[in-house]
mmCIF file of C-alpha atoms in Angstrom:
data_model
loop_
_atom_site.group_PDB
_atom_site.id
_atom_site.type_symbol
_atom_site.label_atom_id
_atom_site.label_comp_id
_atom_site.label_asym_id
_atom_site.label_seq_id
_atom_site.Cartn_x
_atom_site.Cartn_y
_atom_site.Cartn_z
ATOM 1 C CA GLY A 238 12.075 -19.317 -1.794
ATOM 2 C CA ASP A 239 11.079 -15.473 -1.507
ATOM 3 C CA SER A 240 12.398 -13.989 1.616
ATOM 4 C CA VAL A 241 12.356 -10.310 2.777
ATOM 5 C CA THR A 242 14.959 -9.090 5.212
ATOM 6 C CA GLN A 243 14.470 -5.716 7.410
ATOM 7 C CA MET A 244 16.575 -3.626 9.615
ATOM 8 C CA GLU A 245 15.578 -5.135 13.113
ATOM 9 C CA GLY A 246 14.758 -2.564 15.759
ATOM 10 C CA PRO A 247 12.979 -0.993 17.993
ATOM 11 C CA VAL A 248 14.151 2.138 16.077
ATOM 12 C CA THR A 249 13.555 5.466 18.550
ATOM 13 C CA LEU A 250 13.770 8.914 17.090
ATOM 14 C CA SER A 251 13.498 12.746 17.968
ATOM 15 C CA GLU A 252 10.242 14.484 16.441
ATOM 16 C CA GLU A 253 11.750 16.152 12.926
ATOM 17 C CA ALA A 254 14.544 13.312 12.270
ATOM 18 C CA PHE A 255 15.236 11.367 9.001
ATOM 19 C CA LEU A 256 13.874 8.382 8.615
ATOM 20 C CA THR A 257 15.803 5.238 7.157
ATOM 21 C CA ILE A 258 14.134 1.686 7.514
ATOM 22 C CA ASN A 259 15.983 -0.974 5.218
ATOM 23 C CA CYS A 260 14.440 -3.747 3.276
ATOM 24 C CA THR A 261 16.305 -5.908 1.156
ATOM 25 C CA TYR A 262 14.373 -9.379 -0.431
ATOM 26 C CA THR A 263 15.092 -12.374 -2.377
ATOM 27 C CA ALA A 264 12.158 -12.977 -5.102
ATOM 28 C CA THR A 265 12.359 -15.187 -8.083
ATOM 29 C CA GLY A 266 10.666 -12.864 -11.331
ATOM 30 C CA TYR A 267 9.548 -9.466 -10.875
ATOM 31 C CA PRO A 268 7.554 -9.209 -6.950
ATOM 32 C CA SER A 269 5.828 -6.015 -6.496
ATOM 33 C CA LEU A 270 6.591 -4.472 -3.285
ATOM 34 C CA PHE A 271 4.792 -2.724 -0.257
ATOM 35 C CA TRP A 272 5.630 -1.175 2.999
ATOM 36 C CA TYR A 273 2.532 -1.661 5.709
ATOM 37 C CA VAL A 274 1.908 0.321 9.000
ATOM 38 C CA GLN A 275 0.209 -1.075 12.009
ATOM 39 C CA TYR A 276 -0.712 1.132 14.471
ATOM 40 C CA PRO A 277 -1.176 0.311 18.120
ATOM 41 C CA GLY A 278 -4.426 -1.590 18.372
ATOM 42 C CA GLU A 279 -4.842 -2.455 14.827
ATOM 43 C CA GLY A 280 -4.185 -4.354 11.947
ATOM 44 C CA LEU A 281 -2.341 -3.211 8.976
ATOM 45 C CA GLN A 282 -2.461 -1.126 6.494
ATOM 46 C CA LEU A 283 -0.474 -0.275 3.304
ATOM 47 C CA LEU A 284 1.826 2.803 3.745
ATOM 48 C CA LEU A 285 3.038 2.207 0.171
ATOM 49 C CA LYS A 286 3.368 0.268 -3.057
ATOM 50 C CA ALA A 287 5.933 -0.378 -6.152
ATOM 51 C CA THR A 288 5.063 -2.908 -8.615
ATOM 52 C CA LYS A 289 8.106 -2.663 -10.900
ATOM 53 C CA ALA A 290 11.830 -1.455 -11.286
ATOM 54 C CA ASP A 291 12.588 2.320 -10.415
ATOM 55 C CA ASP A 292 8.965 2.868 -9.266
ATOM 56 C CA LYS A 293 8.801 5.153 -6.284
ATOM 57 C CA GLY A 294 6.341 5.082 -3.838
ATOM 58 C CA SER A 295 4.956 7.508 -1.569
ATOM 59 C CA ASN A 296 2.241 8.699 0.759
ATOM 60 C CA LYS A 297 1.825 10.713 3.995
ATOM 61 C CA GLY A 298 5.520 12.305 3.332
ATOM 62 C CA PHE A 299 7.155 8.088 3.369
ATOM 63 C CA GLU A 300 8.709 6.960 -0.052
ATOM 64 C CA ALA A 301 10.575 4.156 -1.120
ATOM 65 C CA THR A 302 11.982 3.609 -4.305
ATOM 66 C CA TYR A 303 12.206 -0.044 -6.188
ATOM 67 C CA ARG A 304 15.965 -1.018 -6.224
ATOM 68 C CA LYS A 305 16.385 -4.175 -8.382
ATOM 69 C CA GLU A 306 19.765 -3.783 -8.831
ATOM 70 C CA THR A 307 20.600 -4.071 -4.714
ATOM 71 C CA THR A 308 17.393 -5.605 -4.881
ATOM 72 C CA SER A 309 16.250 -3.170 -2.098
ATOM 73 C CA PHE A 310 13.227 -1.021 -1.140
ATOM 74 C CA HIS A 311 14.140 1.456 1.577
ATOM 75 C CA LEU A 312 11.401 3.488 3.486
ATOM 76 C CA GLU A 313 12.252 6.836 3.915
ATOM 77 C CA LYS A 314 11.103 10.137 5.251
ATOM 78 C CA GLY A 315 12.309 13.421 5.315
ATOM 79 C CA SER A 316 11.133 14.903 9.187
ATOM 80 C CA VAL A 317 9.161 12.176 11.630
ATOM 81 C CA GLN A 318 6.352 13.200 13.614
ATOM 82 C CA VAL A 319 5.274 11.280 16.852
ATOM 83 C CA SER A 320 1.881 10.041 15.468
ATOM 84 C CA ASP A 321 4.552 7.587 13.189
ATOM 85 C CA SER A 322 5.152 5.519 16.120
ATOM 86 C CA ALA A 323 4.021 2.056 15.056
ATOM 87 C CA VAL A 324 5.222 -0.283 13.197
ATOM 88 C CA TYR A 325 6.751 -0.887 9.910
ATOM 89 C CA PHE A 326 6.778 -4.135 7.373
ATOM 90 C CA CYS A 327 8.135 -4.609 4.181
ATOM 91 C CA ALA A 328 6.679 -7.064 2.301
ATOM 92 C CA LEU A 329 6.519 -8.916 -1.588
ATOM 93 C CA SER A 330 3.929 -10.128 -3.720
ATOM 94 C CA GLY A 331 5.667 -12.217 -5.942
ATOM 95 C CA ASP A 332 4.762 -13.180 -9.960
ATOM 96 C CA THR A 333 5.033 -17.335 -8.635
ATOM 97 C CA ASN A 334 3.757 -17.919 -5.296
ATOM 98 C CA ALA A 335 -0.280 -17.333 -6.518
ATOM 99 C CA GLY A 336 -0.880 -13.727 -4.605
ATOM 100 C CA LYS A 337 0.743 -14.844 -1.325
ATOM 101 C CA SER A 338 2.848 -12.160 0.619
ATOM 102 C CA THR A 339 5.967 -12.477 1.769
ATOM 103 C CA PHE A 340 6.415 -10.494 5.241
ATOM 104 C CA GLY A 341 9.743 -8.868 6.890
ATOM 105 C CA ASP A 342 9.684 -8.990 10.915
ATOM 106 C CA GLY A 343 8.807 -5.491 11.407
ATOM 107 C CA THR A 344 10.833 -2.598 12.531
ATOM 108 C CA THR A 345 9.265 -0.812 15.508
ATOM 109 C CA LEU A 346 9.750 3.213 15.645
ATOM 110 C CA THR A 347 8.891 5.228 18.008
ATOM 111 C CA VAL A 348 9.435 9.353 18.327
ATOM 112 C CA LYS A 349 10.207 10.999 21.403
ATOM 113 C CA PRO A 350 8.580 15.151 20.617
ATOM 114 C CA ASP B 206 -12.877 1.159 1.054
ATOM 115 C CA VAL B 207 -12.398 -2.149 1.703
ATOM 116 C CA LYS B 208 -13.711 -3.254 4.860
ATOM 117 C CA VAL B 209 -12.025 -6.508 6.900
ATOM 118 C CA THR B 210 -14.263 -7.109 10.107
ATOM 119 C CA GLN B 211 -13.136 -9.293 12.408
ATOM 120 C CA SER B 212 -15.945 -10.618 14.717
ATOM 121 C CA SER B 213 -14.540 -10.383 17.874
ATOM 122 C CA ARG B 214 -11.175 -7.672 19.543
ATOM 123 C CA TYR B 215 -10.575 -9.868 22.400
ATOM 124 C CA LEU B 216 -11.532 -13.584 23.251
ATOM 125 C CA VAL B 217 -10.700 -15.668 25.641
ATOM 126 C CA LYS B 218 -11.334 -19.375 26.168
ATOM 127 C CA ARG B 219 -10.410 -22.616 27.767
ATOM 128 C CA THR B 220 -7.857 -25.427 26.796
ATOM 129 C CA GLY B 221 -9.298 -27.925 25.072
ATOM 130 C CA GLU B 222 -12.458 -25.758 23.079
ATOM 131 C CA LYS B 223 -13.738 -25.602 19.833
ATOM 132 C CA VAL B 224 -12.849 -21.556 18.371
ATOM 133 C CA PHE B 225 -14.129 -19.884 15.906
ATOM 134 C CA LEU B 226 -12.637 -16.473 14.635
ATOM 135 C CA GLU B 227 -14.678 -15.395 11.533
ATOM 136 C CA CYS B 228 -13.733 -12.466 9.506
ATOM 137 C CA VAL B 229 -15.799 -10.779 6.556
ATOM 138 C CA GLN B 230 -15.134 -8.729 3.199
ATOM 139 C CA ASP B 231 -17.255 -6.490 1.727
ATOM 140 C CA MET B 232 -15.142 -5.255 -1.790
ATOM 141 C CA ASP B 233 -15.753 -9.058 -3.407
ATOM 142 C CA HIS B 234 -12.555 -10.141 -3.158
ATOM 143 C CA GLU B 235 -11.483 -13.268 -4.408
ATOM 144 C CA ASN B 236 -7.953 -14.210 -2.315
ATOM 145 C CA MET B 237 -8.725 -14.250 1.630
ATOM 146 C CA PHE B 238 -5.926 -15.003 4.282
ATOM 147 C CA TRP B 239 -5.684 -15.943 8.016
ATOM 148 C CA TYR B 240 -2.038 -14.693 9.901
ATOM 149 C CA ARG B 241 -1.252 -15.630 13.419
ATOM 150 C CA GLN B 242 1.190 -12.759 15.054
ATOM 151 C CA ASP B 243 3.692 -12.926 17.383
ATOM 152 C CA PRO B 244 6.468 -11.341 19.109
ATOM 153 C CA GLY B 245 9.899 -11.609 17.557
ATOM 154 C CA LEU B 246 8.133 -14.044 14.858
ATOM 155 C CA GLY B 247 6.378 -11.343 12.647
ATOM 156 C CA LEU B 248 3.587 -12.692 10.611
ATOM 157 C CA ARG B 249 3.121 -15.711 9.632
ATOM 158 C CA LEU B 250 0.785 -17.775 6.747
ATOM 159 C CA ILE B 251 -2.166 -20.045 8.308
ATOM 160 C CA TYR B 252 -4.411 -20.691 5.628
ATOM 161 C CA PHE B 253 -5.216 -19.449 2.493
ATOM 162 C CA SER B 254 -8.445 -19.398 0.243
ATOM 163 C CA TYR B 255 -8.610 -18.232 -3.971
ATOM 164 C CA ASP B 256 -12.259 -19.042 -3.904
ATOM 165 C CA VAL B 257 -15.403 -20.102 -2.430
ATOM 166 C CA LYS B 258 -14.591 -23.635 -0.960
ATOM 167 C CA MET B 259 -10.981 -23.920 -1.600
ATOM 168 C CA LYS B 260 -7.945 -23.333 0.627
ATOM 169 C CA GLU B 261 -4.230 -23.718 0.608
ATOM 170 C CA LYS B 262 -2.036 -24.459 3.384
ATOM 171 C CA GLY B 263 -0.268 -21.627 4.710
ATOM 172 C CA ASP B 264 3.333 -22.047 7.070
ATOM 173 C CA ILE B 265 1.931 -22.703 9.629
ATOM 174 C CA PRO B 266 -1.785 -24.992 9.391
ATOM 175 C CA GLU B 267 -0.794 -27.496 12.260
ATOM 176 C CA GLY B 268 -4.039 -27.027 14.229
ATOM 177 C CA TYR B 269 -5.942 -24.664 11.944
ATOM 178 C CA SER B 270 -8.776 -25.307 9.921
ATOM 179 C CA VAL B 271 -10.784 -22.798 7.553
ATOM 180 C CA SER B 272 -13.503 -22.921 5.845
ATOM 181 C CA ARG B 273 -15.074 -20.496 2.820
ATOM 182 C CA GLU B 274 -18.705 -21.130 2.281
ATOM 183 C CA LYS B 275 -19.688 -17.634 1.399
ATOM 184 C CA LYS B 276 -17.081 -15.474 -1.376
ATOM 185 C CA GLU B 277 -17.406 -12.613 1.708
ATOM 186 C CA ARG B 278 -16.473 -15.009 4.697
ATOM 187 C CA PHE B 279 -13.281 -16.678 5.607
ATOM 188 C CA SER B 280 -13.639 -18.741 8.789
ATOM 189 C CA LEU B 281 -10.517 -19.479 11.245
ATOM 190 C CA ILE B 282 -11.253 -22.974 13.508
ATOM 191 C CA LEU B 283 -9.365 -24.094 16.157
ATOM 192 C CA GLU B 284 -10.355 -27.322 16.663
ATOM 193 C CA SER B 285 -8.878 -28.165 19.862
ATOM 194 C CA ALA B 286 -7.313 -24.767 21.627
ATOM 195 C CA SER B 287 -3.957 -24.959 23.447
ATOM 196 C CA THR B 288 -2.009 -22.267 25.071
ATOM 197 C CA ASN B 289 0.527 -22.348 22.318
ATOM 198 C CA GLN B 290 -2.431 -21.125 20.087
ATOM 199 C CA THR B 291 -2.513 -17.762 22.162
ATOM 200 C CA SER B 292 -1.584 -15.028 19.639
ATOM 201 C CA MET B 293 -3.129 -11.737 17.517
ATOM 202 C CA TYR B 294 -4.986 -13.417 14.931
ATOM 203 C CA LEU B 295 -4.989 -11.271 11.410
ATOM 204 C CA CYS B 296 -7.406 -11.430 8.564
ATOM 205 C CA ALA B 297 -6.550 -10.237 5.483
ATOM 206 C CA SER B 298 -8.131 -10.311 1.665
ATOM 207 C CA HIS B 299 -6.913 -8.568 -1.791
ATOM 208 C CA THR B 300 -8.262 -9.293 -5.398
ATOM 209 C CA GLN B 301 -6.492 -11.463 -8.049
ATOM 210 C CA GLY B 302 -2.840 -9.962 -8.882
ATOM 211 C CA ASN B 303 0.750 -9.745 -7.128
ATOM 212 C CA ASN B 304 0.323 -5.442 -7.064
ATOM 213 C CA SER B 305 -2.833 -5.873 -5.153
ATOM 214 C CA PRO B 306 -2.284 -5.317 -1.505
ATOM 215 C CA LEU B 307 -3.393 -7.109 1.316
ATOM 216 C CA HIS B 308 -6.546 -5.262 3.133
ATOM 217 C CA PHE B 309 -6.162 -6.394 6.953
ATOM 218 C CA GLY B 310 -8.338 -6.449 9.745
ATOM 219 C CA ASN B 311 -7.971 -5.031 13.224
ATOM 220 C CA GLY B 312 -7.234 -8.406 14.616
ATOM 221 C CA THR B 313 -8.407 -10.762 17.019
ATOM 222 C CA ARG B 314 -6.426 -11.498 19.989
ATOM 223 C CA LEU B 315 -6.515 -14.814 21.539
ATOM 224 C CA THR B 316 -5.730 -16.211 24.848
ATOM 225 C CA VAL B 317 -5.977 -19.736 25.561
ATOM 226 C CA THR B 318 -6.106 -20.708 29.415
#
């Protein structure tokens, strides 16, 4: 079945550092890929998405590119802020699993001033 | 903006009680989901529904049931609560199609004593 593997955390960075959170996936067909963010005390919210190979999703300075050849969707940000501290989830929604999403385990990011 | 509302943020129940968790979405979404989130285990799908009166088991349905009598409302039922059901419960919805992102409520933190 479908699966998502993302970089284990926690990750601790200083403000303005470069961020990469790795995500790889296994799926049949042509899934859509997502990054969700969960701030303390809240539910998950969509950060960005990409629906086909070589698409780049971007939002709030975060970017991720759908790489079919390496089955990856790594999240990057050039300069993190304290307000980016949150849990980040990589997810896919396959075209063969009827709308269900598969999530990675989540990566906790802490940004220190 | 899509809003997914969960009726309670915090709930404390006793072992053996019947517990209802309610979720309402306001964007006419066909698909609705219940997840539980536990440290180290990520998000696990309990049940989902594609339409009124339809339900499908997710990965961990044991000990739970659901009800979807109206399109906008999806209820999770713990028939006889147990301490191992202490968790954060997240409701989500999306429209049909695998490139449609999930919209989450803020979660209900249930403690069973």
